[in-house]
C-alpha cells in the first residue's frame, strides 16, 4: 500500500460532527477515535519512535524526541506542527462523487477533507514514518498536536491542548499550522505562483444585535417597530466601515507581489504605503484585498418572528467581524456601538471571540525562527517558487497557541487556484496527486531539517 492509498483510507473515515450532537456522544465521537487508531495502525515506525498521548477524542499529541533534548534542554527549543482531523459536513446531493469515497479521477483524489486538511496531517505522518524507518532522529524535539474540533471552535481540541502544553511549561521555537497556500492566479495580474506564508492572523468576533418590543398582533403594529430600528442600525454599520490600514506584513506582501506583477499594477503595489488613500481607493472594490486592509464586517444572520402575522418580541441580527490589528474585541465593540448610535439596540458577544494575532515585530522575515527551514523545504518541493509573508484572514487552531511561541506560521504547501479553493467547505473538494506528492516532499525536507 502506498502513500496515496493510505491518504484515501484517511479520507474515507467520516470525521464530521453531526448537527446538534453534544460532546460525549459516543456515536459522534467514534469516527474521531477511529482516525486516531488509524494513525497508530498505519505508521508503526513513527509510533515506535514517538510518545503518543491521547488527551480526548478531540486531541492527540506526539513528542518525537530529539537527539540533544535530554543533554541540553535549552539549546534549541522544540518545534510544533498543528493539524486537525475533523472535517466539515458535506451536502452529498450537491457533489458529483461520494464525499467520503476518496475517488481517484483525472489525477485528483476527491473527498471532504482532501484539502482541509487530511492532506497535511497524512503527509506529516508519511514523512515522519519514512524518516523513522530510515533511522533519522531529529536534533531537537518535534511535537505534533492534532485536533478533532477545529471546524467548530477548537475549544475541546486545540484550546485544551494549548493549556496542557502551558501547564507543562513547554514552549516552541516555532509552530506551523495549516494556512494560506501557494497562490496561483489568486490576484489578477500576478501570474507566477507565490507561496503565501501567513505570519499573522486576523481576530474573530461575532456580535448579536438585538432590539426588543412588546409582542402582539400584526394587525395593530406600533408606530416604531423593532425590525425597523434594527435595519437602521445595520445600515449605519454599512455606512461606517472600519478605517483602512496597511500593517507591515501586508505592506511587505504588496512589495513582493508588485515585483511579480508588471505595469501600473506592479508599481501601485510596490508603492502602496506612499500612495496611501489613493491605493486604498484603487483596491476598495476587491473583497480579497480589502480583507487584508481593514477589520471587515459581514452581516450573517437575521431573525424576527416565527410567523408572518406575529410581531416579534425580539429582532436579532448577527454580524461577524474579522479584526485587523490594532482592533481588539473591546475596541471593535466600541466602534460598532458608536456607528449604531442608538441605545435601543443591544450589542453583545456571540460565541467565542479571539483578538488578532499580530506578527512578532522582533523578527525580520529571514530572521524569524523557522523561516529558513520553510524556505528550504519549499525550494525542494517547488523549485523556483517565490515565498512571501502574508496575513491569514480566516482563523486556524494556531490562535489558541499564541502564548506558546513567538513565531507561528500558517501555510499549506499546495498550489491552489481559485477553483481549487472553492472546494474547501464547498462541493467536490479535491487535491491533485501532484500536490500531494510535492507536499510530502515539503514535509519530509522540513522535518528532516529540524
Ligand atoms: Zn482546516
Coordinates of C-alpha atoms and ligand atoms in Angstrom, one line a residue:
X1 CA 0.0 0.0 0.0
X2 CA 1.4 3.4 -0.9
X3 CA 1.1 6.9 0.3
X4 CA -1.9 7.8 -1.9
X5 CA -3.8 4.6 -0.8
X6 CA -3.2 5.5 2.9
X7 CA -4.4 9.0 2.2
X8 CA -7.6 7.7 0.6
X9 CA -8.2 5.5 3.6
X10 CA -7.9 8.5 5.8
X11 CA -10.4 10.5 3.7
X12 CA -12.9 7.6 3.9
X13 CA -13.2 8.0 7.7
X14 CA -16.2 10.4 8.1
X15 CA -14.8 12.7 10.8
X16 CA -17.5 15.3 10.6
X17 CA -19.6 16.4 13.5
X18 CA -23.4 15.8 13.3
X19 CA -25.5 18.9 13.9
X20 CA -26.9 19.0 17.4
X21 CA -24.6 16.3 18.8
X22 CA -23.0 17.1 22.2
X23 CA -19.5 16.2 23.4
X24 CA -19.6 12.8 25.0
X25 CA -22.0 11.5 22.3
X26 CA -20.3 8.1 21.6
X27 CA -21.7 7.7 18.1
X28 CA -20.4 11.2 17.1
X29 CA -17.1 10.7 18.7
X30 CA -16.5 7.2 17.2
X31 CA -15.0 8.3 13.8
X32 CA -12.7 10.7 15.6
X33 CA -11.3 7.8 17.7
X34 CA -11.2 5.6 14.7
X35 CA -9.0 8.2 13.0
X36 CA -6.6 8.3 16.0
X37 CA -6.4 4.5 15.8
X38 CA -5.9 4.5 12.1
X39 CA -2.7 6.5 12.6
X40 CA -1.4 4.0 15.1
X41 CA -2.0 1.1 12.7
X42 CA -0.6 2.7 9.6
X43 CA 2.5 4.4 10.9
X44 CA 4.3 1.8 13.1
X45 CA 7.9 3.1 12.8
X46 CA 6.9 6.6 13.9
X47 CA 4.8 5.2 16.7
X48 CA 7.8 3.3 17.9
X49 CA 10.0 6.4 18.0
X50 CA 7.4 8.9 19.4
X51 CA 5.5 9.2 22.6
X52 CA 1.7 9.3 22.0
X53 CA -0.7 11.0 24.3
X54 CA -4.4 10.9 23.7
X55 CA -6.0 13.8 25.6
X56 CA -9.5 13.2 24.4
X57 CA -11.3 12.2 21.2
X58 CA -10.6 15.8 20.1
X59 CA -6.9 15.8 20.8
X60 CA -3.9 13.6 20.2
X61 CA -0.3 14.8 20.9
X62 CA 3.0 13.3 19.9
X63 CA 6.5 14.0 21.1
X64 CA 9.2 12.8 18.8
X65 CA 12.3 13.1 21.0
X66 CA 15.3 15.0 19.7
X67 CA 18.9 13.7 20.0
X68 CA 20.1 16.5 22.1
X69 CA 16.9 17.3 24.0
X70 CA 17.9 15.5 27.2
X71 CA 21.5 16.6 27.2
X72 CA 20.9 20.3 26.6
X73 CA 17.3 21.2 27.1
X74 CA 17.7 24.9 26.5
X75 CA 20.0 24.7 23.5
X76 CA 17.3 24.6 20.8
X77 CA 13.6 24.8 21.6
X78 CA 11.1 22.3 20.3
X79 CA 9.1 22.8 17.1
X80 CA 5.3 22.1 16.9
X81 CA 3.2 21.0 14.0
X82 CA -0.6 21.5 14.2
X83 CA -3.2 19.8 12.2
X84 CA -6.9 18.8 12.5
X85 CA -8.6 15.5 11.5
X86 CA -12.2 16.7 11.7
X87 CA -13.8 18.0 8.5
X88 CA -17.0 20.0 7.8
X89 CA -20.1 18.0 6.7
X90 CA -20.8 17.6 3.0
X91 CA -24.1 18.2 1.2
X92 CA -23.9 14.8 -0.5
X93 CA -26.6 15.6 -3.1
X94 CA -24.6 18.5 -4.4
X95 CA -21.4 16.5 -5.0
X96 CA -20.8 14.6 -8.2
X97 CA -18.9 11.9 -6.2
X98 CA -19.3 10.3 -2.8
X99 CA -17.7 12.9 -0.4
X100 CA -16.3 10.0 1.6
X101 CA -15.5 7.7 -1.3
X102 CA -12.0 9.1 -2.0
X103 CA -12.5 8.5 -5.7
X104 CA -9.5 9.0 -8.0
X105 CA -10.3 10.8 -11.2
X106 CA -8.2 12.7 -13.8
X107 CA -5.2 12.9 -11.4
X108 CA -7.2 14.1 -8.5
X109 CA -8.4 12.5 -5.3
X110 CA -11.9 13.7 -4.4
X111 CA -13.3 13.9 -0.9
X112 CA -14.2 16.0 2.1
X113 CA -11.0 16.9 3.9
X114 CA -8.7 16.3 1.0
X115 CA -7.6 20.0 1.2
X116 CA -8.9 20.8 4.7
X117 CA -6.8 19.2 6.0
X118 CA -6.1 15.5 5.9
X119 CA -3.6 16.3 3.1
X120 CA -1.2 18.0 5.6
X121 CA -1.9 15.6 8.5
X122 CA -1.3 12.4 6.5
X123 CA 1.8 14.0 4.8
X124 CA 3.3 14.8 8.2
X125 CA 2.7 11.2 9.3
X126 CA 4.1 9.8 6.0
X127 CA 7.2 12.0 6.2
X128 CA 7.8 11.1 9.8
X129 CA 7.3 7.4 9.1
X130 CA 9.8 7.4 6.2
X131 CA 12.3 9.3 8.3
X132 CA 12.0 7.0 11.2
X133 CA 12.2 3.9 9.1
X134 CA 15.4 5.3 7.6
X135 CA 16.9 5.7 11.1
X136 CA 16.6 9.5 11.2
X137 CA 16.4 11.2 14.6
X138 CA 15.6 14.9 14.9
X139 CA 18.2 17.1 16.7
X140 CA 15.5 18.6 18.9
X141 CA 12.0 17.6 20.0
X142 CA 9.3 17.7 17.3
X143 CA 5.8 17.8 18.6
X144 CA 2.6 17.1 16.7
X145 CA -0.8 18.2 18.0
X146 CA -3.8 17.1 16.1
X147 CA -7.3 18.4 16.9
X148 CA -10.7 16.9 16.3
X149 CA -12.9 20.0 16.5
X150 CA -11.2 22.8 14.6
X151 CA -14.2 23.2 12.4
X152 CA -16.4 24.1 15.3
X153 CA -14.2 26.2 17.7
X154 CA -11.3 24.2 18.8
X155 CA -12.4 24.6 22.4
X156 CA -12.2 20.9 23.2
X157 CA -9.2 20.1 21.0
X158 CA -6.7 22.9 20.3
X159 CA -7.7 25.0 23.4
X160 CA -7.3 22.1 25.8
X161 CA -4.1 21.0 24.2
X162 CA -2.6 24.5 24.4
X163 CA -3.5 24.6 28.1
X164 CA -1.9 21.2 28.5
X165 CA 1.4 22.5 27.0
X166 CA 1.2 25.6 29.1
X167 CA 0.8 23.6 32.3
X168 CA 3.9 21.6 31.4
X169 CA 5.7 24.9 30.6
X170 CA 6.5 23.7 27.1
X171 CA 7.0 26.5 24.6
X172 CA 8.1 26.3 21.0
X173 CA 10.8 28.0 18.8
X174 CA 8.2 28.0 16.1
X175 CA 4.9 26.5 15.1
X176 CA 3.5 25.5 11.7
X177 CA -0.3 25.2 11.2
X178 CA -2.5 24.9 8.1
X179 CA -2.9 28.2 6.3
X180 CA -2.6 30.1 3.1
X181 CA -1.4 28.1 0.1
X182 CA 0.9 28.6 -2.8
X183 CA -1.4 31.0 -4.6
X184 CA -2.0 30.6 -8.4
X185 CA -4.0 33.2 -10.2
X186 CA -5.4 34.4 -6.9
X187 CA -4.7 38.0 -7.6
X188 CA -5.3 39.4 -11.0
X189 CA -2.0 40.4 -12.7
X190 CA 0.2 38.0 -10.7
X191 CA 0.7 35.1 -13.0
X192 CA 3.6 33.2 -11.3
X193 CA 2.7 31.1 -8.2
X194 CA 3.6 32.7 -4.9
X195 CA 3.9 30.9 -1.6
X196 CA 1.9 32.8 1.0
X197 CA 3.2 32.2 4.4
X198 CA 1.0 33.8 7.0
X199 CA 2.9 35.2 9.9
X200 CA -0.1 36.9 11.4
X201 CA -3.8 36.1 11.8
X202 CA -6.8 38.4 12.0
X203 CA -9.1 38.1 15.0
X204 CA -12.6 36.8 15.1
X205 CA -15.7 38.3 16.7
X206 CA -19.4 37.7 16.2
X207 CA -21.9 40.1 17.7
X208 CA -25.6 39.8 18.5
X209 CA -27.6 43.0 17.8
X210 CA -31.0 42.8 19.4
X211 CA -34.0 45.1 19.6
X212 CA -36.9 44.1 21.8
X213 CA -40.6 45.2 21.7
X214 CA -43.9 44.1 23.1
X215 CA -45.2 41.1 21.1
X216 CA -48.6 41.4 19.6
X217 CA -51.0 41.0 16.7
X218 CA -49.7 42.1 13.3
X219 CA -53.0 43.9 12.7
X220 CA -52.1 46.6 15.2
X221 CA -48.4 47.3 14.7
X222 CA -46.8 50.0 16.9
X223 CA -45.5 53.2 15.3
X224 CA -41.8 52.3 15.9
X225 CA -41.1 48.7 15.1
X226 CA -38.1 46.6 16.3
X227 CA -37.2 45.4 12.9
X228 CA -37.0 49.0 11.5
X229 CA -34.8 50.0 14.4
X230 CA -32.5 47.0 13.7
X231 CA -32.5 47.7 10.0
X232 CA -31.4 51.2 10.6
X233 CA -28.6 50.1 12.8
X234 CA -27.4 47.7 10.1
X235 CA -27.4 50.5 7.5
X236 CA -25.4 52.7 9.8
X237 CA -22.8 49.9 10.3
X238 CA -22.6 49.5 6.5
X239 CA -22.1 53.2 6.0
X240 CA -19.3 53.4 8.5
X241 CA -16.7 50.8 7.7
X242 CA -13.6 50.4 9.8
X243 CA -10.7 52.5 8.5
X244 CA -8.1 51.1 6.1
X245 CA -4.7 50.3 7.5
X246 CA -1.6 49.0 5.8
X247 CA 0.0 46.8 8.5
X248 CA 3.7 45.9 8.0
X249 CA 3.0 42.3 7.0
X250 CA 0.6 43.4 4.2
X251 CA 2.9 46.2 3.1
X252 CA 5.7 43.6 2.7
X253 CA 3.4 41.3 0.8
X254 CA 2.4 44.0 -1.7
X255 CA 6.1 44.9 -2.2
X256 CA 6.9 41.3 -3.1
X257 CA 3.7 40.8 -5.2
X258 CA 4.4 44.0 -7.0
X259 CA 7.8 42.6 -8.2
X260 CA 5.9 39.7 -9.9
X261 CA 3.3 42.0 -11.4
X262 CA 4.1 44.2 -14.3
X263 CA 2.9 47.7 -15.4
X264 CA 0.9 50.1 -13.4
X265 CA -0.5 47.4 -11.1
X266 CA 3.0 46.4 -10.1
X267 CA 4.0 50.0 -9.5
X268 CA 0.9 50.6 -7.4
X269 CA 1.5 47.5 -5.3
X270 CA 5.1 48.3 -4.6
X271 CA 4.3 51.8 -3.5
X272 CA 1.2 51.1 -1.5
X273 CA 2.4 53.0 1.6
X274 CA 3.4 56.1 -0.4
X275 CA 0.1 56.2 -2.3
X276 CA -1.9 55.8 0.9
X277 CA -5.5 56.8 0.3
X278 CA -5.1 56.6 -3.5
X279 CA -4.0 52.9 -3.0
X280 CA -7.0 52.2 -0.8
X281 CA -9.4 53.8 -3.3
X282 CA -7.9 51.7 -6.1
X283 CA -8.4 48.4 -4.4
X284 CA -11.7 49.2 -2.5
X285 CA -13.9 47.1 -4.8
X286 CA -11.7 44.0 -4.4
X287 CA -13.0 42.0 -1.4
X288 CA -9.9 39.8 -1.3
X289 CA -7.6 42.7 -1.0
X290 CA -9.9 44.7 1.3
X291 CA -10.0 41.8 3.8
X292 CA -6.2 42.3 4.2
X293 CA -6.6 46.1 4.8
X294 CA -9.3 46.6 7.4
X295 CA -11.5 45.0 10.0
X296 CA -14.3 43.6 8.0
X297 CA -18.0 43.3 9.0
X298 CA -20.1 40.5 7.5
X299 CA -23.9 40.5 8.2
X300 CA -24.6 36.9 8.5
X301 CA -27.9 36.2 10.3
X302 CA -31.3 37.9 10.8
X303 CA -34.2 36.8 12.8
X304 CA -37.7 38.2 13.5
X305 CA -40.9 36.4 14.5
X306 CA -41.7 32.8 13.6
X307 CA -45.0 33.7 11.7
X308 CA -45.9 36.2 9.1
X309 CA -48.8 37.6 11.2
X310 CA -47.0 37.9 14.6
X311 CA -45.0 40.9 15.8
X312 CA -41.6 39.6 17.0
X313 CA -40.8 40.2 20.7
X314 CA -37.2 40.5 19.6
X315 CA -35.5 41.3 16.3
X316 CA -31.9 40.0 16.1
X317 CA -29.0 40.2 13.7
X318 CA -25.6 38.6 13.9
X319 CA -22.6 40.3 12.4
X320 CA -19.2 38.6 12.0
X321 CA -16.1 40.7 12.3
X322 CA -12.5 39.8 11.3
X323 CA -10.3 42.0 13.3
X324 CA -7.2 43.6 11.9
X325 CA -4.7 44.9 14.5
X326 CA -4.9 47.2 16.4
X327 CA -8.6 46.4 16.6
X328 CA -9.2 44.2 19.7
X329 CA -12.6 42.7 20.6
X330 CA -13.2 45.6 23.1
X331 CA -12.2 48.4 20.7
X332 CA -14.3 46.8 17.9
X333 CA -17.4 46.6 20.0
X334 CA -17.0 50.3 21.0
X335 CA -16.6 51.2 17.3
X336 CA -19.8 49.3 16.3
X337 CA -21.8 50.8 19.2
X338 CA -20.7 54.3 18.1
X339 CA -21.7 53.6 14.5
X340 CA -25.1 52.4 15.6
X341 CA -25.6 55.3 18.0
X342 CA -28.9 54.0 19.2
X343 CA -29.5 52.8 22.8
X344 CA -32.4 50.6 21.8
X345 CA -30.0 48.3 20.1
X346 CA -28.2 45.9 22.4
X347 CA -24.8 44.7 21.4
X348 CA -23.4 41.5 22.9
X349 CA -20.7 38.9 22.0
X350 CA -22.0 35.8 20.2
X351 CA -19.9 32.7 21.0
X352 CA -16.1 32.8 21.3
X353 CA -14.1 35.7 20.1
X354 CA -10.4 36.0 19.5
X355 CA -8.2 39.1 19.4
X356 CA -5.9 39.4 16.3
X357 CA -2.6 37.5 16.4
X358 CA -0.1 40.1 15.0
X359 CA 3.3 39.1 13.6
X360 CA 6.1 39.3 16.2
X361 CA 7.8 42.6 15.4
X362 CA 11.1 41.3 16.9
X363 CA 11.9 39.5 13.7
X364 CA 12.5 40.4 10.1
X365 CA 11.4 37.7 7.8
X366 CA 14.6 35.7 7.2
X367 CA 15.5 36.0 10.9
X368 CA 12.2 34.6 12.1
X369 CA 12.7 31.2 13.7
X370 CA 11.6 28.6 11.2
X371 CA 11.6 30.9 8.1
X372 CA 14.8 29.5 6.6
X373 CA 13.7 25.9 7.2
X374 CA 10.4 26.6 5.4
X375 CA 12.2 28.3 2.5
X376 CA 14.5 25.4 2.1
X377 CA 11.6 22.9 2.1
X378 CA 9.7 25.0 -0.4
X379 CA 12.7 25.1 -2.7
X380 CA 12.9 21.3 -2.6
X381 CA 9.3 20.7 -3.3
X382 CA 8.5 23.6 -5.6
X383 CA 11.8 24.8 -7.1
X384 CA 11.8 28.4 -8.1
X385 CA 8.5 29.4 -6.4
X386 CA 8.9 32.7 -4.5
X387 CA 7.8 32.9 -0.9
X388 CA 6.3 36.0 0.9
X389 CA 4.9 36.8 4.3
X390 CA 1.2 37.1 4.3
X391 CA -1.8 37.6 6.6
X392 CA -4.4 34.9 7.4
X393 CA -7.8 36.4 7.2
X394 CA -9.6 33.2 8.3
X395 CA -9.0 31.5 11.7
X396 CA -6.9 28.5 12.4
X397 CA -6.3 26.4 15.5
X398 CA -3.0 28.2 16.0
X399 CA -4.8 31.2 17.5
X400 CA -5.1 29.1 20.7
X401 CA -1.3 28.7 20.8
X402 CA -0.4 32.5 20.7
X403 CA 1.2 32.3 24.1
X404 CA 3.4 29.3 23.3
X405 CA 5.6 30.7 20.6
X406 CA 6.8 34.0 19.2
X407 CA 6.9 32.6 15.7
X408 CA 3.8 31.0 14.3
X409 CA 3.3 30.2 10.6
X410 CA 0.1 29.3 8.8
X411 CA 0.9 27.8 5.5
X412 CA -0.2 24.8 3.4
X413 CA 2.4 23.8 0.7
X414 CA -0.1 23.1 -2.0
X415 CA -0.5 25.1 -5.3
X416 CA -4.1 26.2 -5.5
X417 CA -6.1 28.3 -7.9
X418 CA -9.5 29.9 -7.0
X419 CA -11.4 26.9 -8.4
X420 CA -9.4 24.5 -6.1
X421 CA -10.1 26.9 -3.2
X422 CA -13.9 26.8 -3.8
X423 CA -13.9 23.1 -2.8
X424 CA -12.8 23.9 0.7
X425 CA -16.0 23.8 2.7
X426 CA -17.8 23.6 -0.7
X427 CA -18.6 20.8 -3.1
X428 CA -16.3 18.3 -4.9
X429 CA -13.3 19.2 -2.7
X430 CA -10.3 17.5 -4.3
X431 CA -6.5 17.6 -4.4
X432 CA -4.2 16.7 -7.3
X433 CA -1.8 13.8 -6.9
X434 CA 0.9 16.2 -7.9
X435 CA 0.1 18.5 -5.0
X436 CA 0.0 15.6 -2.6
X437 CA 3.4 14.3 -3.7
X438 CA 5.1 17.7 -3.6
X439 CA 3.5 18.3 -0.2
X440 CA 5.1 15.1 1.1
X441 CA 8.5 16.3 -0.2
X442 CA 8.0 19.6 1.6
X443 CA 7.2 18.0 5.0
X444 CA 9.9 15.3 4.6
X445 CA 12.6 18.0 3.9
X446 CA 11.2 20.2 6.7
X447 CA 11.1 17.5 9.4
X448 CA 14.5 16.2 8.3
X449 CA 16.0 19.7 8.9
X450 CA 14.9 20.0 12.5
Ligands
LIG1 ZN1 -8.9 23.5 8.3

